[in-house]
Every structure is written in C-alpha cells, then in structure tokens.
Short mmCIF file of C-alpha atoms in Angstrom, two decimals:
data_model
loop_
_atom_site.label_atom_id
_atom_site.label_comp_id
_atom_site.label_asym_id
_atom_site.label_seq_id
_atom_site.Cartn_x
_atom_site.Cartn_y
_atom_site.Cartn_z
CA MET A 1 71.24 172.87 100.24
CA VAL A 2 74.23 173.96 102.37
CA TYR A 3 74.34 172.96 105.99
CA ALA A 4 75.79 175.74 108.17
CA PRO A 5 77.75 174.91 111.32
CA MET A 6 75.57 174.34 114.35
CA GLY A 7 75.17 176.90 117.10
CA VAL A 8 76.02 176.15 120.67
CA SER A 9 72.45 175.46 121.79
CA ALA A 10 71.98 172.82 119.05
CA VAL A 11 75.24 171.04 119.73
CA LEU A 12 74.35 170.76 123.35
CA GLU A 13 71.37 168.63 122.40
CA VAL A 14 73.66 165.61 122.06
CA GLN A 15 76.09 166.27 124.89
CA ARG A 16 77.59 163.01 125.89
CA ASP A 17 77.43 163.95 129.55
CA ALA A 18 73.68 163.84 129.54
CA GLN A 19 73.00 160.37 130.78
CA GLN A 20 69.28 160.43 131.63
CA PRO A 21 66.78 159.05 129.17
CA TRP A 22 64.78 161.72 127.36
CA ALA A 23 62.00 162.91 129.55
CA PHE A 24 59.39 163.10 126.83
CA LEU A 25 59.64 159.32 126.26
CA SER A 26 58.22 158.48 129.69
CA CYS A 27 54.68 158.40 128.12
CA PRO A 28 54.80 157.04 124.57
CA ARG A 29 51.68 157.31 122.47
CA ARG A 30 49.31 154.46 123.07
CA PRO A 31 49.09 152.49 119.78
CA LYS A 32 45.76 151.50 118.25
CA LEU A 33 44.39 148.43 119.89
CA TYR A 34 44.51 145.41 117.60
CA SER A 35 41.21 143.53 116.80
CA PHE A 36 41.83 140.03 117.98
CA LEU A 37 39.58 137.65 116.06
CA PHE A 38 40.79 134.28 117.15
CA GLY A 39 39.89 133.68 120.76
CA PHE A 40 43.16 134.24 122.58
CA THR A 41 43.35 132.83 126.10
CA VAL A 42 42.87 135.20 129.07
CA VAL A 43 46.39 134.69 129.94
CA PHE A 44 47.64 135.87 126.63
CA LEU A 45 45.35 138.80 126.55
CA ILE A 46 46.74 139.88 129.89
CA MET A 47 50.16 139.61 128.44
CA ALA A 48 49.31 141.59 125.34
CA SER A 49 47.64 144.37 127.23
CA TYR A 50 50.66 144.46 129.60
CA PHE A 51 52.91 145.00 126.55
CA LEU A 52 50.62 147.73 125.26
CA SER A 53 50.85 149.71 128.47
CA SER A 54 53.39 152.45 129.03
CA GLU A 55 54.66 150.61 132.13
CA ARG A 56 56.66 148.31 129.81
CA LYS A 57 57.88 151.10 127.57
CA GLY A 58 61.53 150.04 127.88
CA LEU A 59 60.69 146.64 126.30
CA LEU A 60 58.88 148.03 123.25
CA LEU A 61 61.83 149.67 121.61
CA THR A 62 62.95 146.72 119.52
CA PRO A 63 61.88 143.04 119.42
CA SER A 64 63.55 141.12 122.21
CA PRO A 65 64.55 137.83 120.56
CA TYR A 66 62.82 134.87 122.04
CA ARG A 67 62.97 135.49 125.71
CA ASP A 68 61.18 133.21 128.23
CA ASP A 69 57.95 134.99 128.91
CA PRO A 70 56.43 134.38 132.37
CA PHE A 71 53.00 135.63 131.13
CA VAL A 72 52.62 132.71 128.71
CA ILE A 73 51.72 129.31 130.17
CA PRO A 74 51.93 126.64 127.46
CA ALA A 75 49.42 124.42 129.26
CA THR A 76 46.68 126.99 128.81
CA LEU A 77 46.99 127.27 124.93
CA PRO A 78 43.53 126.64 123.50
CA PHE A 79 44.51 124.78 120.44
CA ASN A 80 45.46 121.07 119.91
CA LEU A 81 47.70 121.63 117.00
CA SER A 82 47.71 117.94 115.99
CA SER A 83 44.00 117.99 115.41
CA ILE A 84 42.50 118.24 111.92
CA ARG A 85 40.11 121.05 113.10
CA ASP A 86 42.90 123.23 114.39
CA TYR A 87 45.16 122.45 111.40
CA ALA A 88 42.38 123.82 109.26
CA HIS A 89 42.13 126.89 111.47
CA ILE A 90 45.87 127.56 111.04
CA ARG A 91 45.48 127.25 107.20
CA GLN A 92 42.60 129.57 107.37
CA VAL A 93 44.68 132.24 109.17
CA VAL A 94 47.53 131.87 106.72
CA HIS A 95 45.10 132.23 103.82
CA GLN A 96 43.62 135.40 105.34
CA ILE A 97 47.11 136.86 105.68
CA VAL A 98 48.18 136.00 102.23
CA SER A 99 44.93 137.43 100.78
CA LYS A 100 45.89 140.87 102.14
CA VAL A 101 49.48 140.89 100.70
CA GLU A 102 49.99 143.97 98.58
CA PHE A 103 53.10 145.94 97.71
CA SER A 104 52.49 149.61 97.68
CA HIS A 105 54.91 152.50 97.09
CA ARG A 106 56.03 154.38 100.21
CA LYS A 107 55.89 158.15 100.48
CA LEU A 108 59.44 159.56 100.43
CA PRO A 109 60.33 162.24 102.98
CA GLU A 110 61.54 165.69 101.99
CA LEU A 111 65.29 166.40 102.65
CA ASP A 112 64.27 169.43 104.81
CA ASN A 113 62.31 167.17 107.07
CA LEU A 114 65.24 164.78 107.54
CA VAL A 115 67.56 167.68 108.37
CA HIS A 116 64.92 169.12 110.77
CA ASN A 117 64.67 165.78 112.70
CA GLU A 118 68.41 165.14 112.83
CA PRO A 119 70.11 168.58 112.64
CA HIS A 120 73.29 167.55 114.49
CA LEU A 121 73.85 164.54 112.17
CA PHE A 122 73.67 166.82 109.07
CA SER A 123 75.97 169.45 110.76
CA VAL A 124 78.69 166.94 111.41
CA ILE A 125 78.82 165.03 108.07
CA PRO A 126 79.62 167.26 105.04
CA ARG A 127 77.88 167.02 101.67
CA HIS A 128 81.21 166.55 99.77
CA PHE A 129 84.12 164.25 100.46
CA LEU A 130 87.86 164.32 99.72
CA PRO A 131 88.80 163.85 96.10
CA GLY A 132 91.11 161.02 95.18
CA LEU A 133 89.75 158.65 97.78
CA LYS A 134 87.50 155.74 96.98
CA ASN A 135 86.16 155.82 100.57
CA PRO A 136 84.08 158.80 101.79
CA CYS A 137 86.33 160.86 104.03
CA TRP A 138 86.85 164.43 105.03
CA TYR A 139 88.86 166.61 107.37
CA GLU A 140 87.27 168.01 110.51
CA GLN A 141 88.72 170.88 112.59
CA LEU A 142 89.77 169.66 115.97
CA GLN A 143 88.09 171.30 118.84
CA GLY A 144 89.57 171.60 122.33
CA ASN A 145 92.90 170.60 123.74
CA VAL A 146 95.24 168.72 121.30
CA SER A 147 96.61 166.70 124.22
CA ALA A 148 93.25 165.56 125.54
CA ASN A 149 91.94 162.07 125.06
CA PRO A 150 89.34 162.37 122.22
CA TYR A 151 87.81 158.97 123.07
CA GLN A 152 87.37 159.44 126.77
CA LYS A 153 83.53 159.94 126.51
CA ASN A 154 82.92 157.53 123.65
CA LEU A 155 79.97 155.36 124.66
CA TYR A 156 81.19 152.42 122.48
CA ALA A 157 84.51 152.48 124.35
CA ARG A 158 82.66 152.64 127.67
CA TYR A 159 80.28 149.75 127.10
CA SER A 160 82.26 147.40 124.80
CA ARG A 161 85.07 145.51 126.32
CA GLN A 162 86.34 144.28 122.97
CA SER A 163 86.99 147.83 121.80
CA HIS A 164 89.09 148.92 124.80
CA ALA A 165 92.45 147.91 123.37
CA VAL A 166 91.71 149.54 120.00
CA PHE A 167 90.58 152.81 121.60
CA ASP A 168 93.64 152.78 123.78
CA PHE A 169 95.82 152.41 120.68
CA LEU A 170 93.93 155.25 118.90
CA ARG A 171 94.36 157.43 121.93
CA ARG A 172 98.13 156.99 121.94
CA SER A 173 98.56 157.45 118.15
CA PHE A 174 95.98 160.20 117.73
CA ARG A 175 98.17 163.27 117.84
CA LYS A 176 100.56 162.05 115.11
CA HIS A 177 97.69 161.75 112.67
CA LEU A 178 96.57 165.40 113.10
CA GLN A 179 97.12 167.71 110.24
CA LEU A 180 98.16 171.31 110.80
CA HIS A 181 96.78 173.87 108.38
CA LYS A 182 96.92 177.61 108.79
CA GLY A 183 97.55 177.27 112.49
CA LYS A 184 94.65 174.91 113.14
CA PHE A 185 94.63 171.05 113.66
CA TYR A 186 92.42 168.88 111.58
CA ARG A 187 91.54 165.19 111.97
CA ILE A 188 90.51 162.81 109.13
CA ARG A 189 86.96 161.37 109.43
CA CYS A 190 85.39 158.62 107.34
CA LEU A 191 82.07 156.82 106.78
CA PRO A 192 81.87 153.33 105.46
CA TYR A 193 82.11 152.73 101.67
CA PHE A 194 79.87 149.81 102.01
CA TYR A 195 77.36 148.31 104.55
CA ILE A 196 76.44 144.71 105.13
CA ILE A 197 72.85 145.30 106.14
CA GLY A 198 71.31 141.95 106.79
CA GLN A 199 69.71 139.62 107.55
CA PRO A 200 70.17 137.98 110.96
CA LYS A 201 71.04 134.34 110.80
CA CYS A 202 71.78 134.54 107.12
CA GLY A 203 75.61 134.41 107.11
CA THR A 204 76.48 138.11 107.72
CA THR A 205 79.24 137.12 110.19
CA ASP A 206 80.89 134.66 107.76
CA LEU A 207 80.73 137.27 104.97
CA TYR A 208 82.18 139.94 107.10
CA ASP A 209 85.08 137.58 108.39
CA ARG A 210 86.03 136.73 104.85
CA LEU A 211 85.69 140.23 103.41
CA ARG A 212 87.90 141.81 106.08
CA LEU A 213 90.86 139.61 104.89
CA HIS A 214 90.95 141.48 101.57
CA PRO A 215 94.08 143.72 101.59
CA ASP A 216 92.06 146.78 100.48
CA VAL A 217 89.18 146.31 102.96
CA ARG A 218 89.07 147.62 106.46
CA VAL A 219 86.23 147.18 108.94
CA THR A 220 84.93 148.76 112.17
CA THR A 221 86.27 147.88 115.61
CA LEU A 222 82.92 146.28 116.34
CA LYS A 223 81.28 143.89 113.88
CA GLU A 224 77.76 145.20 114.63
CA PRO A 225 77.69 148.84 115.91
CA HIS A 226 73.86 148.99 115.27
CA TRP A 227 74.25 152.81 115.30
CA TRP A 228 71.71 153.66 112.57
CA THR A 229 69.02 151.41 114.14
CA ARG A 230 69.62 151.39 117.88
CA LYS A 231 72.57 153.19 119.44
CA ARG A 232 71.74 156.72 118.10
CA PHE A 233 68.44 156.34 119.91
CA GLY A 234 69.99 155.18 123.12
CA ILE A 235 69.13 151.52 122.83
CA ILE A 236 71.87 149.20 124.07
CA ARG A 237 69.96 146.15 125.07
CA PRO A 238 66.15 145.89 124.67
CA SER A 239 65.60 144.75 128.30
CA GLU A 240 67.37 147.91 129.69
CA GLY A 241 65.16 150.66 128.30
CA LEU A 242 66.80 153.87 127.10
CA HIS A 243 70.25 155.02 127.75
CA ALA A 244 72.02 158.19 126.57
CA ARG A 245 71.89 158.52 122.80
CA TYR A 246 75.13 157.72 121.08
CA PRO A 247 76.10 160.90 119.09
CA VAL A 248 77.37 160.48 115.57
CA GLU A 249 80.84 161.38 116.67
CA ASP A 250 81.08 158.19 118.62
CA TYR A 251 80.00 156.19 115.50
CA LEU A 252 82.64 157.97 113.46
CA ASP A 253 85.28 157.13 115.99
CA LEU A 254 84.78 153.46 115.08
CA PHE A 255 86.35 154.19 111.69
CA ASP A 256 89.32 156.16 112.97
CA LEU A 257 91.80 153.30 112.71
CA PRO A 258 91.10 152.60 109.00
CA ALA A 259 90.81 156.34 108.45
CA HIS A 260 94.38 156.77 109.67
CA GLN A 261 95.46 154.05 107.27
CA ILE A 262 93.69 155.85 104.44
CA GLN A 263 95.46 159.01 105.35
CA ASP A 264 98.81 157.27 105.52
CA GLN A 265 98.34 155.76 102.08
CA LEU A 266 97.06 159.11 100.68
CA LEU A 267 100.10 161.03 102.05
CA ALA A 268 102.56 158.38 100.84
CA ASN A 269 101.01 158.49 97.36
CA ILE A 270 101.14 162.25 97.29
CA THR A 271 104.85 161.97 97.89
CA GLY A 272 104.98 159.73 94.83
CA GLY A 273 102.93 162.18 92.80
CA SER A 274 99.54 160.52 93.04
CA ALA A 275 96.95 161.70 95.63
CA GLN A 276 94.90 158.49 95.85
CA SER A 277 93.97 155.76 98.22
CA THR A 278 92.30 152.38 97.33
CA ILE A 279 91.33 151.40 100.83
CA ILE A 280 87.64 151.08 101.63
CA ILE A 281 85.82 150.71 104.95
CA GLY A 282 82.94 148.36 105.63
CA GLU A 283 80.36 148.16 108.41
CA ALA A 284 78.22 145.11 109.19
CA SER A 285 75.07 145.46 111.37
CA ALA A 286 72.50 142.82 110.60
CA SER A 287 69.73 145.12 111.90
CA THR A 288 70.25 147.91 109.34
CA MET A 289 67.99 146.49 106.63
CA TRP A 290 64.95 145.85 108.74
CA ASP A 291 65.04 147.40 112.23
CA ASN A 292 63.14 150.67 112.35
CA ASN A 293 61.43 149.93 115.58
CA ALA A 294 62.53 153.10 117.27
CA TRP A 295 60.76 155.43 114.94
CA ALA A 296 57.54 155.69 116.91
CA TYR A 297 59.42 156.96 119.96
CA PHE A 298 61.57 159.60 118.35
CA TYR A 299 59.64 161.06 115.40
CA ASP A 300 56.20 162.60 115.23
CA ASN A 301 53.82 159.72 114.66
CA SER A 302 50.51 161.24 115.77
CA THR A 303 48.88 160.76 112.36
CA GLU A 304 51.00 158.17 110.59
CA ALA A 305 50.66 154.36 110.83
CA GLU A 306 53.82 153.96 108.79
CA PRO A 307 57.28 155.46 109.66
CA PRO A 308 57.69 158.89 108.18
CA PHE A 309 61.47 158.17 107.86
CA LEU A 310 63.45 154.98 107.45
CA ILE A 311 67.19 154.39 108.13
CA GLN A 312 67.91 154.41 104.41
CA ASP A 313 66.48 157.91 104.02
CA PHE A 314 69.15 159.36 106.26
CA ILE A 315 71.97 157.28 104.80
CA HIS A 316 70.96 158.30 101.23
CA ALA A 317 70.83 161.95 102.21
CA LEU A 318 74.34 161.78 103.54
CA GLN A 319 75.80 159.05 101.28
CA PRO A 320 73.89 158.85 97.95
CA GLU A 321 76.71 156.73 96.45
CA ALA A 322 76.99 154.15 99.29
CA GLN A 323 77.03 150.38 98.52
CA PHE A 324 75.03 147.75 100.37
CA ILE A 325 75.21 144.03 100.64
CA ALA A 326 72.39 141.82 101.88
CA ILE A 327 72.71 138.10 102.31
CA LEU A 328 69.43 136.12 102.68
CA ARG A 329 68.39 132.48 103.14
CA ASP A 330 65.17 130.52 103.00
CA PRO A 331 63.05 132.57 105.45
CA VAL A 332 61.54 129.36 106.84
CA GLU A 333 65.01 128.12 107.78
CA ARG A 334 66.00 131.55 108.91
CA LEU A 335 63.17 131.77 111.45
CA TYR A 336 63.97 128.33 113.00
CA SER A 337 67.72 129.18 113.18
CA ASP A 338 66.77 132.58 114.75
CA TYR A 339 64.64 130.80 117.31
CA LEU A 340 67.40 128.24 118.16
CA TYR A 341 70.02 130.91 118.49
CA PHE A 342 68.16 133.41 120.54
CA GLY A 343 65.91 131.02 122.61
CA MET A 344 66.80 130.90 126.27
CA SER A 345 65.51 127.46 127.36
CA ASN A 346 63.03 124.76 126.85
CA LYS A 347 63.63 124.92 123.07
CA SER A 348 61.94 122.20 121.01
CA SER A 349 60.24 121.82 117.64
CA GLU A 350 56.88 121.62 119.37
CA ASP A 351 57.56 124.92 121.22
CA PHE A 352 58.71 126.57 117.99
CA HIS A 353 55.43 125.48 116.30
CA GLU A 354 53.34 127.01 119.10
CA LYS A 355 55.28 130.28 118.87
CA VAL A 356 54.86 130.34 115.04
CA TRP A 357 51.09 129.81 115.57
CA GLU A 358 50.84 132.63 118.07
CA SER A 359 52.85 134.98 115.81
CA LEU A 360 50.61 134.25 112.83
CA GLN A 361 47.55 135.13 114.85
CA LEU A 362 49.08 138.39 115.89
CA PHE A 363 50.08 139.11 112.26
CA ASP A 364 46.58 138.50 111.07
CA ALA A 365 45.13 140.67 113.87
CA CYS A 366 47.45 143.49 112.94
CA LEU A 367 46.36 143.38 109.25
CA GLN A 368 42.77 143.92 110.34
CA ASP A 369 43.69 147.58 110.94
CA PHE A 370 47.01 148.35 109.29
CA SER A 371 48.83 147.77 106.03
CA ILE A 372 51.61 145.18 105.74
CA ARG A 373 54.26 147.88 105.79
CA ALA A 374 52.75 149.42 108.97
CA CYS A 375 52.72 145.97 110.73
CA VAL A 376 56.29 145.20 109.59
CA TYR A 377 57.54 148.50 111.19
CA ASN A 378 55.21 148.48 114.23
CA SER A 379 57.51 148.13 117.28
CA THR A 380 54.71 147.02 119.69
CA PHE A 381 53.52 144.40 117.34
CA ASN A 382 57.03 143.14 116.54
CA ASN A 383 57.90 142.96 120.29
CA ALA A 384 54.75 140.94 121.09
CA MET A 385 55.41 138.23 118.53
CA PRO A 386 57.06 135.12 120.02
CA VAL A 387 59.12 134.66 116.90
CA ARG A 388 60.30 137.22 114.38
CA LEU A 389 58.22 136.38 111.40
CA GLN A 390 58.65 139.86 109.98
CA VAL A 391 62.43 139.63 109.56
CA GLY A 392 61.88 137.05 106.79
CA LEU A 393 59.62 139.34 104.72
CA TYR A 394 62.73 140.39 102.73
CA ILE A 395 60.99 141.98 99.88
CA MET A 396 59.24 144.54 102.13
CA TYR A 397 62.57 145.89 103.16
CA ILE A 398 64.31 145.62 99.86
CA LEU A 399 61.58 147.54 98.12
CA ASP A 400 61.95 150.29 100.63
CA TRP A 401 65.74 150.42 100.17
CA LEU A 402 65.31 150.50 96.42
CA SER A 403 62.92 153.43 96.85
CA VAL A 404 65.96 155.65 97.50
CA PHE A 405 68.95 153.76 96.20
CA GLY A 406 69.63 152.38 92.68
CA ARG A 407 69.50 148.69 92.01
CA ASP A 408 73.19 148.71 91.12
CA GLN A 409 74.00 149.82 94.71
CA LEU A 410 72.43 146.75 96.39
CA LEU A 411 73.95 143.31 96.05
CA VAL A 412 71.70 140.51 97.18
CA LEU A 413 73.20 137.09 97.96
CA ARG A 414 71.76 133.78 99.10
CA LEU A 415 73.32 131.93 102.01
CA GLU A 416 72.65 128.65 100.21
CA ASP A 417 74.84 129.81 97.27
CA HIS A 418 77.43 131.16 99.56
CA ALA A 419 77.75 127.96 101.48
CA ALA A 420 77.88 125.83 98.29
CA ASP A 421 80.66 127.86 96.54
CA ARG A 422 82.32 130.53 98.56
CA LYS A 423 84.73 131.33 95.84
CA VAL A 424 82.03 132.35 93.36
CA SER A 425 80.15 134.17 96.13
CA MET A 426 83.19 136.24 97.18
CA HIS A 427 84.11 136.97 93.61
CA LYS A 428 80.62 138.55 93.27
CA VAL A 429 81.25 140.68 96.31
CA PHE A 430 84.74 141.73 95.15
CA GLN A 431 83.37 142.78 91.71
CA PHE A 432 80.54 144.64 93.27
CA LEU A 433 82.90 146.58 95.53
CA HIS A 434 85.32 147.25 92.55
CA LEU A 435 88.19 145.52 94.42
CA GLY A 436 91.31 144.51 92.62
CA PRO A 437 92.49 141.01 91.68
CA LEU A 438 94.06 138.79 94.44
CA SER A 439 96.95 136.36 94.46
CA GLU A 440 95.99 132.71 94.51
CA GLN A 441 97.27 132.41 98.08
CA LYS A 442 95.23 135.32 99.38
CA GLU A 443 92.12 134.06 97.54
CA ALA A 444 92.57 130.66 99.11
CA GLU A 445 92.85 132.25 102.54
CA ILE A 446 89.66 134.14 102.13
CA THR A 447 87.54 131.43 100.51
CA LYS A 448 88.72 128.26 102.28
CA ARG A 449 88.61 129.33 105.89
CA PRO A 450 86.08 127.59 108.08
CA ALA A 451 82.56 128.94 108.22
CA SER A 452 81.83 131.46 111.01
CA ASN A 453 79.00 131.50 113.61
CA THR A 454 77.58 128.09 112.68
CA ARG A 455 74.76 126.37 114.65
CA LYS A 456 75.68 125.03 118.10
CA LEU A 457 75.75 121.29 118.63
CA ALA A 458 73.07 121.46 121.29
CA ASP A 459 70.77 123.21 118.83
CA LYS A 460 71.59 120.65 116.11
CA ASN A 461 70.54 117.90 118.42
CA LEU A 462 67.00 119.33 118.63
CA GLY A 463 66.45 118.23 115.09
CA PRO A 464 64.44 119.90 112.35
CA MET A 465 61.17 121.75 112.79
CA LEU A 466 57.92 119.83 112.49
CA PRO A 467 56.76 119.13 108.83
CA LEU A 468 53.55 120.86 109.63
CA THR A 469 55.37 123.97 110.81
CA ARG A 470 57.42 124.03 107.66
CA GLU A 471 54.27 123.72 105.44
CA ILE A 472 52.64 126.60 107.32
CA LEU A 473 55.64 128.87 107.07
CA THR A 474 56.22 128.06 103.47
CA ASN A 475 52.71 129.06 102.55
CA PHE A 476 53.04 132.18 104.62
CA TYR A 477 56.29 133.37 102.95
CA ALA A 478 55.41 132.25 99.42
CA PRO A 479 53.90 135.49 98.09
CA PHE A 480 56.68 137.54 99.52
CA ASN A 481 59.29 135.20 97.93
CA ARG A 482 57.50 135.35 94.56
CA LYS A 483 57.69 139.17 94.58
CA LEU A 484 61.40 139.05 95.67
CA ALA A 485 62.24 136.73 92.81
CA THR A 486 60.43 138.97 90.37
CA VAL A 487 62.18 142.16 91.55
CA LEU A 488 65.63 140.50 91.62
CA HIS A 489 64.97 138.69 88.30
CA ASP A 490 66.11 135.38 89.98
CA ASP A 491 63.82 132.46 90.56
CA SER A 492 66.26 130.89 93.19
CA PHE A 493 64.80 133.36 95.65
CA LEU A 494 61.56 131.35 95.49
CA TRP A 495 63.30 128.76 97.60
CA ASN A 496 61.60 125.84 96.17
CA LYS A 497 63.04 122.63 94.66
CA ASN A 498 62.09 123.57 91.18
CA SER A 499 63.60 127.07 91.20
CA SER A 500 66.97 127.87 89.63
CA HIS A 501 69.07 130.87 88.80
CA THR A 502 67.73 132.84 85.83
#
C-alpha cells in the first residue's frame, strides 16, 4: 500500500497552534459498571463512583501512581487483615482471580484501519528507509523558510527544561545539515533502531545509562519521551487532563541530534567510497510495553471491551524490523518498589498491604464481567487501583507484542541477572543489537559504573513488605509467571528459589 502525501485539510488536524483539548472528549463513554461482590465500604463506593463519572475525566487517562486519595479513609476499612477469617477471605479472592486466568489470542487490526485512525502519522513516516544505514532514516523536504527556527513550536522543547539547551544547539546548527537537491532543501529524519519498552522500576534507567556509552549508540534528548503511549494523545501529566496532542514531527525532532551525526558519518564514508553508517538510535520509555490506557478516549470503543489497536500495531506497521528490549524483575518486588517510589506520604508496609488488598478486590470485580486482557487495558479500572498490580502481569503484554513482532526482535532480561553480572547482561544487549566489539577500557566504563536510579535511603528504612503481603502477591502472580517462563523457555522467570536458567 502506498501512502500519498496528505492534503491541507488533513495536515491541519494536528496543527501545533491548536491548544485546546479535543471537544469530543468532554463526555467519554461511561464504562460498564463493575459488579462489586465483596462489601466495599460506603466511602470507597463513593470514591469509585466518582472515578467512573465524567467529571473526573482528566484523571482517567492513565493510572496516576499512588497519590494520596482524600476519598479513602483507612480507619473505615472493613477488614482486620491480621485475623484468620479475613486472611481466608483474601486467599479466596486470589483463588477466584487465578481460576479465571486464561491466555487467548488477540484479534489483529487491519493495516487500513490503522492508517484510517492515524492518517497523519502514516503520511509523515515513509514505508522505506535510506539504504546503507543500520538505523531507519529518510530525507524529508523542508517546508517553509530555511532561516526559520524549526523547533519553535516543538512541545517537548516548550515543556521540558532539560531539552532547552539541546534544542537551542539544534536550532543554531540546523541549516548546515540541510541537503540541497534540484533546488529544494531536505532534512534527514530518523526513528529509533531499538526501543527499551519496560518495565517501570525494573532497571530501565540503568540499562539506558550504560547503553548510551557505547560509541555506536545514540539516544533521545529525553530518556522517556512517552510519545507512543501518552504525548501523542496530549497527556503530559495524569492530573492535568488533556493538552494539545504532540504531533509526530515533535517526536522526530528528538532524534535530530543523532540523525545529524548519522548524516555526517554517511557523507564522510561516501567520500571514502562507502555509503554506510553504523550508528543506531535508541529510545527508552518504560510505559511503551504496557500503557495503552488512552485507547478508550481516542478510538471507537462502542462495541469492544478490549482495545482495537495497541501501541505495537502502529510501530509494526511503520517499523516491522524494529528491535525491542524489556527488562523485568520479580513482580512482587516490582510492585513494592513502585509503591515506595511513587507514594506521596504515609508510606508503610501496612499501608502497602491495605492497598494490595483493595486492588485485588477491584481486579476480581473486573473479572466478573471482562476478560483478563480487557481488565489489563481498562483505563478506569487501572486508575482506580491503589497499586499498579497490572504492570507486573508481564506475560499479558509480551504475548501481545509477540503477536506482531518476531521472537528474535524482543530481548527480555531480568533485573536480578543484570544486577548480579552487568558484564554478561550488557554483552547480551550488544549482541542483540549487532554492535561491534569494545576495547577493555570502554567495556569497563560501561559495566563498572555505579547503578542508576536506586532506592532512596528513606524508602529503604521502611523495611520489607509484610510476609503475608508477599505470600498473597506471590500466589497472585504465579500463573502469569509460569506462562512467561514457558513462552521464554527460561524457568528463572518463575522467580522462585528452585528456578534456574534453562
């Protein structure tokens, strides 16, 4: 299928000057009311109904990690979690959830439907890229005044202070990187060669910081652009509702600095008789693997409980050869780390236990009416949960990624292995990305640097989670971990003491 250039009317749909949220989003479809079976308190029911109302639309876009919620009063919780009776109740809820676990195939969308829903995206990115480059790049005809600042309206530049210096440098050096052909100016554009797609609190920052030190690897100006999952829908912060949608041009601008380096290397090699470049670009947004929460607000969902499209559908249609890296950890530990990192105040192992129990009840209630996949991708349900249980259901996301990409395009690592031997871990990454050998000095620089984004001392002082919480979560995640280990042919993803690499 050939994508013709867009007409003026279609291009205007993503004009960056249009700063108001989309009018049709003011009244999102009211989701099906969950069947609550476990005697929630009146206070919590009021909170849940408040979340389900359109008055809180702005907060339903993506789960807001562990905010203090004025609608939940801990003293009113109906269960004494230390009692034998309530412990039995918790185990019953976990058993009911586990009994409903099934892994079904998702229905893949047609390419025409993807193009219909994102016409501008497919009009900007071509179907074929420049030969001789390892990284996907192309030349785009420059529109407008050559002397104008091409980054003046970039929304990343507007909202991110850390990118100001980079965009200022790009502005000053932009013109010298233009190519003149038959009286017209062209600029080089690139997408990432690889994506670090998840998961949160699993070591993505540390992996990103080490990988960027490789001489053939370049990264985005921002570590986590979150364009595919959030910014392209106008989501900046969950608490702020909708902003103007970030057009794909703003996302591509983030790769201009490495794109210019790729062009410089290409032109230098052409002079030497070889039109090639070995530089690759990486992007690391820990939401890419799992966060599809915006789908219900931007795509027709009048008859579907599950998303008609996922992030990977669009990436595959545009970059069928893309490479992906996911780093995971024991989902029980991941959830506690997530809670400690994003929790605002009054954090404790007891509070974490209460939030886990509330979330399990919500998950069980959702499964009364929907499939596991529908619950995993349900934005209202995800936002209502006090802790992000669904992020640790790794196999649900990996199966959906493998529904469109080949197994050889997805490298799955464990944080536990990465922390134990970073040299082995990074060698796996280098081999996966087909990167050349390194000097001993450069390899030591990459593998021996201190770990990034470790747990804060104040959070360490809170101690471990309660043994009962650990047991409950271990039982909850067990069937998902078993399936993950089977799909990856590696029993270490069971995360139990008796498992080992196979």
